[in-house]
Amino acid sequence: MALNLLTATAEEIGEALRTGVYSCSELTDFFIRRIEAYDRQGPALRAVITLCGDARDRAETLDRKRAAGEPLGALFGLPVILKDNIEYEGAPTTAGSKALEGSWPRRNAFLVQKLLDADVVILAKANLHEFAVWGDTVSGILGQTLNPYDLTRTPGGSSGGTGAAVAAGMALLGVGTDSVNSVRSPASACGLVGFRATTGLVSRSGLVPYSHTQDMAGPICRSVADTARMMDVMMGVDPADPATLPSAGQLQGSFAGQLTRGGLRGARLGVLTGLFGRRPEHTAVSALVRAAIDRMAAEGGAQLEVVDLPVDCADLTQNYSIHIHEFKEDLDGYLRGLDGTAKVHSFDELLQSGLYHPDIEENLLLANKLASDPADYHARLEKIDRLRAALLERMDALRLDALVFPHQQQLCSKVGAGQKDRNGVLSSILGWPSITLPAGYTAPDEDAPLGVPVGLEFVGRPWQDLRLFHLAFDWEQMNPARPLPAATPAL
């Protein structure tokens, strides 16, 4: 039986590929047609920087592999879109910047090679907020990506091209990066699931760096199960990224293989009240997320505890996060290692070139300044350690499995307005696992005919990543299927 490729799971589509219901070439062409119809035409989402020129060849190679009866990888034939700060030998890696336009990597990122070994098709490279420095997804290469649920809004960011493409059915599976909010923000804004693992579970080698302490790559997918299948492939020890060495032996078995109903029953959830907004612009989000949490208790059997620690997203971003402090040195090291296809080879050359979107200039100048302020940097590290200890102490005292709150306290921003009140910074500075998934949708209006997606976030203890998947899967099963964006219907 033919599947609805816009709603079927990765497992269902994978089985159809393995049994010959579809060929890899047919599936690849299906998504390419949707990119051609909706990315620069129709709603013109502008989510895709590069359609990989080797995608069709790769699909044909995989079809021959199946026909020959060879063993097939765990994600055989499934199309993946990568944020364009993740290196793939089949396309340039631009980080959204004209300074890197046409810059070809010498290797595949470690996580990309793991995906290729699992027999995926790398379909395209997605737009991002240039160099991943903010959350609106606007770049010098492609401009502003739009949210398929509301074309007047951003798709979150910085991995908003990945989020918009997956939400609009222009790719089945997506990968983004996350230094502050950047995988979970597009998931929240686009009605998807985004996962940031415990630091060290997924390698960062082969990413255009922002912050060696806070950088993480993670899946952005239609469902918890699809996200789990991606994590099963992406995680692993990489000698080129020492942060991954402690992950050996931390997780046993498969994420996807251990998803069952009932994950919320008896779970103890800490409602982190400091991350709920209290101004009028927060009302819609707070109402949806509080209703979702109440349902987790009433229908799912979770036990709720109020956690009233004085945490504030603006304070965490401005006075704890160290991403901007590390940005200059980390990006400079990356640029110096590029070959002659890059137009700049240092952070200073980037600043002098002017080959960047004016939207990021303030952050570039701030990074240049903060790189020479080690006292503030180390003071922030000490504050993060104290916050980590305080949260663990409270979670232990209340015997909590996870914390829960809105990912963003207000709706994702209108184009040009700038993101505000995003709570994803908490897990980024702690290095703890977090997952964002739909809490619901606002009432439909003229701009958002199905409503605007609102995401809730679970944050768990370090290395308790699988526990978050159990909670998220159970919540997802309690809700109707994600509605497809009206702007990108079936062709």
Short mmCIF file of C-alpha atoms in Angstrom, two decimals:
data_model
loop_
_atom_site.label_atom_id
_atom_site.label_comp_id
_atom_site.label_asym_id
_atom_site.label_seq_id
_atom_site.Cartn_x
_atom_site.Cartn_y
_atom_site.Cartn_z
CA MET A 1 0.00 0.00 0.00
CA ALA A 2 1.33 3.44 -0.92
CA LEU A 3 2.14 5.71 1.99
CA ASN A 4 1.39 9.38 2.52
CA LEU A 5 5.01 10.51 2.39
CA LEU A 6 4.15 13.78 4.12
CA THR A 7 2.87 12.07 7.26
CA ALA A 8 4.45 8.59 7.34
CA THR A 9 7.20 7.85 9.86
CA ALA A 10 10.81 7.18 8.97
CA GLU A 11 10.26 3.57 10.03
CA GLU A 12 7.28 3.18 7.68
CA ILE A 13 9.04 4.82 4.75
CA GLY A 14 12.21 2.87 5.46
CA GLU A 15 10.31 -0.40 5.33
CA ALA A 16 8.70 0.64 2.04
CA LEU A 17 12.18 1.30 0.62
CA ARG A 18 13.56 -2.00 1.85
CA THR A 19 10.69 -3.98 0.35
CA GLY A 20 10.68 -2.13 -2.97
CA VAL A 21 7.37 -0.30 -2.60
CA TYR A 22 9.42 2.79 -3.42
CA SER A 23 12.88 3.14 -4.83
CA CYS A 24 15.37 5.51 -3.25
CA SER A 25 15.36 7.45 -6.50
CA GLU A 26 11.58 7.88 -6.40
CA LEU A 27 11.69 9.08 -2.82
CA THR A 28 14.53 11.51 -3.50
CA ASP A 29 12.70 12.92 -6.51
CA PHE A 30 9.54 13.35 -4.42
CA PHE A 31 11.31 15.67 -2.01
CA ILE A 32 13.28 17.47 -4.72
CA ARG A 33 10.00 18.30 -6.47
CA ARG A 34 8.69 19.80 -3.25
CA ILE A 35 11.82 21.90 -2.84
CA GLU A 36 11.46 23.13 -6.42
CA ALA A 37 7.78 23.95 -5.86
CA TYR A 38 7.99 25.71 -2.50
CA ASP A 39 11.47 26.96 -1.71
CA ARG A 40 11.89 29.75 -4.28
CA GLN A 41 8.39 29.62 -5.78
CA GLY A 42 4.91 29.58 -4.25
CA PRO A 43 5.35 30.65 -0.62
CA ALA A 44 9.10 31.04 -1.31
CA LEU A 45 10.22 29.73 2.08
CA ARG A 46 13.91 30.21 1.21
CA ALA A 47 14.91 27.31 3.45
CA VAL A 48 17.42 25.59 1.12
CA ILE A 49 20.79 27.10 0.29
CA THR A 50 22.05 24.21 -1.84
CA LEU A 51 20.37 21.19 -3.41
CA CYS A 52 23.14 18.60 -3.29
CA GLY A 53 24.21 17.73 -6.81
CA ASP A 54 25.04 14.14 -5.88
CA ALA A 55 21.69 13.33 -4.23
CA ARG A 56 20.18 11.56 -7.23
CA ASP A 57 23.40 9.64 -7.91
CA ARG A 58 23.53 8.53 -4.29
CA ALA A 59 19.90 7.37 -4.45
CA GLU A 60 20.62 5.34 -7.58
CA THR A 61 23.66 3.76 -5.90
CA LEU A 62 21.50 2.74 -2.95
CA ASP A 63 18.89 1.26 -5.30
CA ARG A 64 21.60 -0.90 -6.86
CA LYS A 65 22.74 -1.92 -3.37
CA ARG A 66 19.26 -3.18 -2.52
CA ALA A 67 18.87 -4.94 -5.87
CA ALA A 68 22.15 -6.77 -5.27
CA GLY A 69 20.91 -8.07 -1.93
CA GLU A 70 23.60 -6.30 0.08
CA PRO A 71 23.04 -5.42 3.76
CA LEU A 72 21.19 -2.12 4.12
CA GLY A 73 21.91 0.61 6.65
CA ALA A 74 19.61 1.61 9.50
CA LEU A 75 18.34 4.70 7.64
CA PHE A 76 18.46 3.20 4.16
CA GLY A 77 17.40 5.65 1.46
CA LEU A 78 15.94 8.30 3.80
CA PRO A 79 16.49 11.91 2.66
CA VAL A 80 18.22 14.22 5.15
CA ILE A 81 18.72 17.98 5.07
CA LEU A 82 21.76 19.41 6.88
CA LYS A 83 22.15 22.88 8.30
CA ASP A 84 24.79 24.58 6.17
CA ASN A 85 27.34 24.82 8.96
CA ILE A 86 27.82 21.03 8.92
CA GLU A 87 30.49 19.74 6.55
CA TYR A 88 29.50 17.38 3.72
CA GLU A 89 31.85 16.65 0.86
CA GLY A 90 28.98 16.74 -1.64
CA ALA A 91 28.29 20.49 -1.28
CA PRO A 92 29.89 23.74 -0.13
CA THR A 93 29.68 24.63 3.57
CA THR A 94 28.88 28.34 3.79
CA ALA A 95 27.46 28.91 7.29
CA GLY A 96 25.11 31.22 5.39
CA SER A 97 27.89 33.74 4.72
CA LYS A 98 29.11 35.21 1.46
CA ALA A 99 32.57 35.00 3.02
CA LEU A 100 32.35 31.19 2.66
CA GLU A 101 30.31 31.05 -0.54
CA GLY A 102 31.73 28.20 -2.62
CA SER A 103 33.92 26.92 0.23
CA TRP A 104 34.18 23.14 -0.15
CA PRO A 105 35.07 21.01 2.88
CA ARG A 106 37.90 18.50 2.78
CA ARG A 107 35.95 15.90 4.75
CA ASN A 108 32.57 14.90 6.09
CA ALA A 109 31.65 15.86 9.63
CA PHE A 110 31.84 12.82 11.91
CA LEU A 111 28.05 12.76 12.34
CA VAL A 112 27.55 13.08 8.58
CA GLN A 113 29.79 10.11 7.93
CA LYS A 114 27.78 8.11 10.45
CA LEU A 115 24.59 9.06 8.60
CA LEU A 116 26.14 8.11 5.26
CA ASP A 117 27.26 4.78 6.73
CA ALA A 118 23.59 4.27 7.65
CA ASP A 119 22.71 4.76 3.94
CA VAL A 120 20.93 8.11 4.02
CA VAL A 121 20.70 10.45 1.04
CA ILE A 122 22.03 13.91 1.91
CA LEU A 123 19.46 15.92 0.00
CA ALA A 124 20.32 19.56 0.64
CA LYS A 125 22.03 22.15 2.84
CA ALA A 126 19.69 24.43 4.77
CA ASN A 127 19.68 28.14 5.50
CA LEU A 128 20.61 29.38 8.97
CA HIS A 129 21.12 32.60 10.79
CA GLU A 130 24.54 33.51 9.45
CA PHE A 131 27.31 31.75 11.40
CA ALA A 132 24.49 30.54 13.71
CA VAL A 133 24.74 33.71 15.80
CA TRP A 134 21.02 34.43 16.32
CA GLY A 135 17.55 33.01 16.04
CA ASP A 136 15.74 34.57 13.06
CA THR A 137 17.39 32.53 10.26
CA VAL A 138 18.53 35.33 7.98
CA SER A 139 21.78 35.07 6.04
CA GLY A 140 23.82 36.90 3.48
CA ILE A 141 23.64 33.88 1.18
CA LEU A 142 19.87 33.42 1.07
CA GLY A 143 18.15 36.10 3.12
CA GLN A 144 15.19 35.42 5.41
CA THR A 145 13.62 31.96 5.76
CA LEU A 146 9.86 31.99 6.40
CA ASN A 147 7.77 29.86 8.73
CA PRO A 148 5.46 27.60 6.67
CA TYR A 149 2.71 27.86 9.31
CA ASP A 150 2.72 31.66 9.22
CA LEU A 151 4.57 33.33 6.38
CA THR A 152 4.77 36.58 8.34
CA ARG A 153 6.89 34.89 11.03
CA THR A 154 10.38 33.48 11.27
CA PRO A 155 10.91 29.71 11.63
CA GLY A 156 13.01 30.22 14.75
CA GLY A 157 16.70 29.64 14.52
CA SER A 158 19.46 29.53 14.01
CA SER A 159 18.61 26.17 12.38
CA GLY A 160 15.42 27.58 10.91
CA GLY A 161 16.09 26.43 7.35
CA THR A 162 16.21 22.84 8.57
CA GLY A 163 13.04 23.33 10.61
CA ALA A 164 11.09 25.02 7.82
CA ALA A 165 12.15 22.40 5.27
CA VAL A 166 11.15 19.43 7.44
CA ALA A 167 7.86 21.07 8.48
CA ALA A 168 7.02 21.85 4.84
CA GLY A 169 7.75 18.31 3.67
CA MET A 170 10.86 19.28 1.69
CA ALA A 171 12.93 16.68 3.57
CA LEU A 172 12.09 13.74 5.78
CA LEU A 173 14.78 14.17 8.42
CA GLY A 174 16.85 17.17 9.46
CA VAL A 175 20.01 18.02 11.38
CA GLY A 176 20.74 21.36 13.00
CA THR A 177 23.22 22.73 15.50
CA ASP A 178 22.50 24.26 18.89
CA SER A 179 24.76 26.55 20.92
CA VAL A 180 22.02 28.39 22.80
CA ASN A 181 18.55 27.52 21.38
CA SER A 182 19.18 26.66 17.78
CA VAL A 183 17.80 23.12 17.33
CA ARG A 184 14.91 23.52 19.73
CA SER A 185 13.83 27.00 18.59
CA PRO A 186 12.90 25.84 15.05
CA ALA A 187 11.23 22.75 16.50
CA SER A 188 9.08 24.95 18.72
CA ALA A 189 8.30 27.43 15.92
CA CYS A 190 7.54 24.81 13.26
CA GLY A 191 5.60 22.15 15.17
CA LEU A 192 8.47 19.64 15.20
CA VAL A 193 10.66 17.68 17.62
CA GLY A 194 14.17 18.93 18.34
CA PHE A 195 16.68 17.20 20.59
CA ARG A 196 19.84 18.50 22.24
CA ALA A 197 21.78 15.64 23.82
CA THR A 198 23.97 15.62 26.90
CA THR A 199 27.22 17.31 25.90
CA GLY A 200 29.50 14.61 24.55
CA LEU A 201 26.88 12.26 23.16
CA VAL A 202 27.16 13.67 19.61
CA SER A 203 30.43 14.75 18.00
CA ARG A 204 30.97 18.36 16.97
CA SER A 205 33.94 17.72 14.66
CA GLY A 206 33.17 19.02 11.18
CA LEU A 207 30.86 21.79 12.37
CA VAL A 208 31.57 25.46 11.73
CA PRO A 209 32.15 26.30 15.40
CA TYR A 210 30.53 28.93 17.56
CA SER A 211 31.35 27.81 21.11
CA HIS A 212 33.41 24.72 21.90
CA THR A 213 31.72 24.53 25.30
CA GLN A 214 28.11 24.93 24.18
CA ASP A 215 28.02 23.69 20.55
CA MET A 216 25.92 20.61 19.86
CA ALA A 217 24.38 19.03 16.78
CA GLY A 218 20.96 17.44 16.95
CA PRO A 219 18.03 16.11 14.91
CA ILE A 220 14.96 18.13 13.94
CA CYS A 221 12.22 15.74 12.86
CA ARG A 222 8.47 15.22 12.47
CA SER A 223 8.11 12.91 15.46
CA VAL A 224 9.80 11.62 18.58
CA ALA A 225 10.31 8.21 16.95
CA ASP A 226 12.04 9.74 13.92
CA THR A 227 14.23 11.80 16.24
CA ALA A 228 15.17 8.68 18.18
CA ARG A 229 16.13 6.84 14.98
CA MET A 230 18.41 9.71 14.04
CA MET A 231 20.04 9.73 17.47
CA ASP A 232 20.72 6.01 17.27
CA VAL A 233 22.93 6.71 14.27
CA MET A 234 24.39 10.11 15.16
CA MET A 235 25.70 9.44 18.69
CA GLY A 236 29.08 7.91 19.34
CA VAL A 237 32.67 8.47 20.44
CA ASP A 238 34.80 10.52 18.05
CA PRO A 239 38.54 10.73 18.80
CA ALA A 240 38.57 14.12 17.07
CA ASP A 241 36.14 15.52 19.67
CA PRO A 242 37.46 14.78 23.19
CA ALA A 243 34.13 15.84 24.69
CA THR A 244 32.63 12.59 23.36
CA LEU A 245 35.04 10.31 25.24
CA PRO A 246 32.97 10.23 28.49
CA SER A 247 29.93 9.04 26.51
CA ALA A 248 31.32 5.54 26.07
CA GLY A 249 29.00 3.14 27.86
CA GLN A 250 26.66 5.84 29.16
CA LEU A 251 23.66 4.71 27.12
CA GLN A 252 22.65 1.11 26.59
CA GLY A 253 20.73 -0.03 23.53
CA SER A 254 18.67 1.90 21.02
CA PHE A 255 16.63 5.06 21.59
CA ALA A 256 14.10 4.02 18.96
CA GLY A 257 13.95 0.43 20.19
CA GLN A 258 12.96 1.46 23.71
CA LEU A 259 10.05 3.82 22.97
CA THR A 260 6.88 2.62 24.67
CA ARG A 261 3.70 4.19 26.01
CA GLY A 262 3.41 4.98 29.69
CA GLY A 263 6.54 7.09 30.05
CA LEU A 264 4.66 9.82 31.90
CA ARG A 265 2.95 7.52 34.40
CA GLY A 266 4.57 8.08 37.76
CA ALA A 267 7.13 10.49 36.32
CA ARG A 268 7.96 13.43 38.54
CA LEU A 269 8.07 16.68 36.55
CA GLY A 270 9.36 19.95 37.92
CA VAL A 271 7.43 22.93 36.54
CA LEU A 272 10.11 25.62 36.35
CA THR A 273 7.98 28.67 37.05
CA GLY A 274 10.74 31.21 36.42
CA LEU A 275 10.71 30.32 32.73
CA PHE A 276 7.03 31.13 32.20
CA GLY A 277 6.38 34.65 30.97
CA ARG A 278 4.02 36.96 32.84
CA ARG A 279 3.47 39.81 30.39
CA PRO A 280 0.46 40.09 28.03
CA GLU A 281 2.50 38.87 25.04
CA HIS A 282 3.19 35.64 26.95
CA THR A 283 -0.45 34.76 27.62
CA ALA A 284 -1.11 32.49 24.64
CA VAL A 285 2.04 30.43 25.09
CA SER A 286 1.70 30.10 28.85
CA ALA A 287 -1.91 28.95 28.55
CA LEU A 288 -1.07 26.25 25.99
CA VAL A 289 1.95 24.94 27.88
CA ARG A 290 0.21 24.93 31.27
CA ALA A 291 -2.74 23.08 29.72
CA ALA A 292 -0.33 20.53 28.25
CA ILE A 293 1.39 19.99 31.59
CA ASP A 294 -1.96 19.59 33.34
CA ARG A 295 -2.91 16.92 30.79
CA MET A 296 0.37 15.12 31.44
CA ALA A 297 -0.81 14.77 35.05
CA ALA A 298 -4.53 14.16 34.49
CA GLU A 299 -4.28 11.83 31.49
CA GLY A 300 -0.68 10.66 31.54
CA GLY A 301 -0.29 10.05 35.26
CA ALA A 302 2.67 12.37 35.83
CA GLN A 303 3.25 13.97 39.23
CA LEU A 304 3.91 17.71 39.16
CA GLU A 305 6.12 19.72 41.49
CA VAL A 306 6.62 23.48 41.41
CA VAL A 307 10.28 24.51 41.10
CA ASP A 308 10.55 28.19 41.96
CA LEU A 309 14.30 28.79 41.63
CA PRO A 310 14.97 32.35 40.39
CA VAL A 311 16.03 31.51 36.84
CA ASP A 312 15.38 34.00 34.05
CA CYS A 313 16.13 33.44 30.36
CA ALA A 314 17.41 36.98 29.75
CA ASP A 315 19.74 36.75 32.73
CA LEU A 316 21.01 33.33 31.67
CA THR A 317 21.73 34.56 28.15
CA GLN A 318 23.30 37.86 29.12
CA ASN A 319 25.18 36.90 32.29
CA TYR A 320 25.86 33.15 32.17
CA SER A 321 26.18 31.93 28.58
CA ILE A 322 29.75 31.92 27.22
CA HIS A 323 29.01 31.41 23.53
CA ILE A 324 30.03 34.92 22.45
CA HIS A 325 33.22 34.77 24.56
CA GLU A 326 34.39 31.67 22.65
CA PHE A 327 33.12 32.66 19.20
CA LYS A 328 36.14 34.59 17.90
CA GLU A 329 38.80 32.05 18.85
CA ASP A 330 36.76 29.06 17.73
CA LEU A 331 35.69 30.51 14.38
CA ASP A 332 39.18 31.86 13.77
CA GLY A 333 40.64 28.38 14.19
CA TYR A 334 38.15 26.97 11.71
CA LEU A 335 38.74 29.68 9.11
CA ARG A 336 42.51 29.25 9.31
CA GLY A 337 42.10 25.59 8.38
CA LEU A 338 40.12 26.20 5.18
CA ASP A 339 41.61 25.81 1.73
CA GLY A 340 41.70 28.39 -1.06
CA THR A 341 37.99 28.03 -1.89
CA ALA A 342 37.22 30.23 1.14
CA LYS A 343 37.34 34.00 0.72
CA VAL A 344 38.56 34.69 4.26
CA HIS A 345 40.94 32.75 6.51
CA SER A 346 40.66 34.45 9.90
CA PHE A 347 38.14 36.21 12.10
CA ASP A 348 39.91 39.52 11.53
CA GLU A 349 39.76 39.03 7.75
CA LEU A 350 36.03 38.33 8.07
CA LEU A 351 35.50 41.60 9.93
CA GLN A 352 37.59 43.55 7.43
CA SER A 353 35.93 41.96 4.40
CA GLY A 354 32.40 43.12 5.11
CA LEU A 355 31.24 39.82 3.54
CA TYR A 356 28.61 39.18 6.18
CA HIS A 357 24.99 40.12 6.71
CA PRO A 358 24.70 43.45 8.57
CA ASP A 359 22.37 41.74 11.05
CA ILE A 360 25.32 39.91 12.66
CA GLU A 361 27.80 42.78 12.84
CA GLU A 362 26.94 43.64 16.43
CA ASN A 363 27.63 40.07 17.53
CA LEU A 364 30.88 39.93 15.57
CA LEU A 365 32.12 43.12 17.20
CA LEU A 366 31.03 41.93 20.64
CA ALA A 367 32.84 38.61 20.13
CA ASN A 368 35.96 40.53 19.12
CA LYS A 369 35.78 42.54 22.33
CA LEU A 370 34.92 39.69 24.73
CA ALA A 371 37.69 37.45 23.44
CA SER A 372 40.08 39.62 25.46
CA ASP A 373 38.09 39.47 28.73
CA PRO A 374 39.11 36.20 30.44
CA ALA A 375 38.05 37.42 33.88
CA ASP A 376 34.39 37.68 32.85
CA TYR A 377 34.63 34.36 31.01
CA HIS A 378 35.87 32.48 34.08
CA ALA A 379 33.38 34.24 36.33
CA ARG A 380 30.58 32.95 34.10
CA LEU A 381 31.94 29.40 34.25
CA GLU A 382 31.86 29.57 38.03
CA LYS A 383 28.26 30.85 38.00
CA ILE A 384 27.26 28.01 35.68
CA ASP A 385 28.80 25.49 38.09
CA ARG A 386 26.81 26.97 40.97
CA LEU A 387 23.58 26.93 38.96
CA ARG A 388 24.18 23.33 37.91
CA ALA A 389 24.70 22.30 41.55
CA ALA A 390 21.61 24.20 42.72
CA LEU A 391 19.37 22.63 40.11
CA LEU A 392 20.67 19.13 40.77
CA GLU A 393 20.15 19.63 44.51
CA ARG A 394 16.55 20.74 43.95
CA MET A 395 15.87 17.90 41.49
CA ASP A 396 17.29 15.40 43.96
CA ALA A 397 15.24 16.81 46.83
CA LEU A 398 12.03 16.58 44.80
CA ARG A 399 13.06 13.30 43.11
CA LEU A 400 12.43 14.84 39.68
CA ASP A 401 12.83 13.05 36.38
CA ALA A 402 12.83 16.27 34.35
CA LEU A 403 12.06 19.97 34.33
CA VAL A 404 9.33 21.30 32.03
CA PHE A 405 8.53 24.79 30.71
CA PRO A 406 7.79 26.63 27.43
CA HIS A 407 10.69 26.66 25.01
CA GLN A 408 9.85 30.28 24.11
CA GLN A 409 7.74 32.42 26.39
CA GLN A 410 6.05 34.24 23.52
CA LEU A 411 5.26 33.23 19.95
CA CYS A 412 8.14 32.98 17.49
CA SER A 413 8.88 36.43 16.17
CA LYS A 414 7.44 38.21 13.21
CA VAL A 415 9.97 38.71 10.41
CA GLY A 416 12.26 41.60 11.36
CA ALA A 417 11.17 41.75 15.01
CA GLY A 418 13.92 39.59 16.56
CA GLN A 419 13.48 36.58 18.83
CA LYS A 420 12.74 37.19 22.49
CA ASP A 421 12.31 35.18 25.68
CA ARG A 422 13.76 31.85 24.54
CA ASN A 423 14.42 29.41 27.36
CA GLY A 424 16.64 26.92 25.56
CA VAL A 425 19.72 28.62 26.97
CA LEU A 426 19.25 26.70 30.24
CA SER A 427 20.26 23.28 28.94
CA SER A 428 22.91 24.78 26.66
CA ILE A 429 24.88 26.28 29.53
CA LEU A 430 24.34 23.24 31.77
CA GLY A 431 25.26 20.67 29.11
CA TRP A 432 22.16 18.63 30.03
CA PRO A 433 19.81 16.89 27.58
CA SER A 434 16.63 18.63 26.43
CA ILE A 435 13.86 17.91 23.98
CA THR A 436 11.31 20.33 22.53
CA LEU A 437 8.04 19.18 20.99
CA PRO A 438 4.60 20.61 20.25
CA ALA A 439 2.41 21.76 23.13
CA GLY A 440 -0.31 22.91 20.72
CA TYR A 441 -1.27 25.66 18.29
CA THR A 442 -2.76 29.08 18.79
CA ALA A 443 -6.19 29.93 17.39
CA PRO A 444 -6.13 30.23 13.57
CA ASP A 445 -6.06 33.67 12.02
CA GLU A 446 -5.53 35.25 8.62
CA ASP A 447 -1.75 34.86 8.75
CA ALA A 448 -1.72 31.44 10.42
CA PRO A 449 -4.65 29.43 9.02
CA LEU A 450 -3.83 26.46 11.29
CA GLY A 451 -2.51 28.52 14.19
CA VAL A 452 1.06 29.19 15.27
CA PRO A 453 2.95 26.23 16.79
CA VAL A 454 4.00 26.45 20.43
CA GLY A 455 6.67 24.17 21.87
CA LEU A 456 7.27 22.84 25.36
CA GLU A 457 10.66 21.69 26.59
CA PHE A 458 11.81 18.92 28.89
CA VAL A 459 15.27 19.18 30.47
CA GLY A 460 16.73 16.10 32.11
CA ARG A 461 19.71 15.08 34.19
CA PRO A 462 23.05 14.49 32.45
CA TRP A 463 23.12 11.20 30.52
CA GLN A 464 19.40 10.63 31.18
CA ASP A 465 18.67 11.33 27.51
CA LEU A 466 16.57 8.20 27.07
CA ARG A 467 14.30 9.23 29.95
CA LEU A 468 13.39 12.39 28.04
CA PHE A 469 12.46 10.31 25.00
CA HIS A 470 10.12 8.21 27.14
CA LEU A 471 8.37 11.34 28.44
CA ALA A 472 8.21 13.00 25.03
CA PHE A 473 6.94 9.90 23.23
CA ASP A 474 4.13 9.40 25.73
CA TRP A 475 3.06 13.05 25.43
CA GLU A 476 3.17 12.88 21.64
CA GLN A 477 0.94 9.79 21.60
CA MET A 478 -1.68 11.66 23.62
CA ASN A 479 -2.15 14.21 20.83
CA PRO A 480 -3.44 14.30 17.26
CA ALA A 481 -1.01 14.14 14.37
CA ARG A 482 0.79 17.33 13.41
CA PRO A 483 -1.25 19.32 10.87
CA LEU A 484 0.54 19.97 7.58
CA PRO A 485 1.19 23.65 6.78
CA ALA A 486 -1.46 25.16 4.53
CA ALA A 487 1.24 27.00 2.55
CA THR A 488 2.85 23.77 1.28
CA PRO A 489 0.11 21.26 0.38
CA ALA A 490 0.57 17.97 -1.41
CA LEU A 491 1.56 18.41 -5.05
#
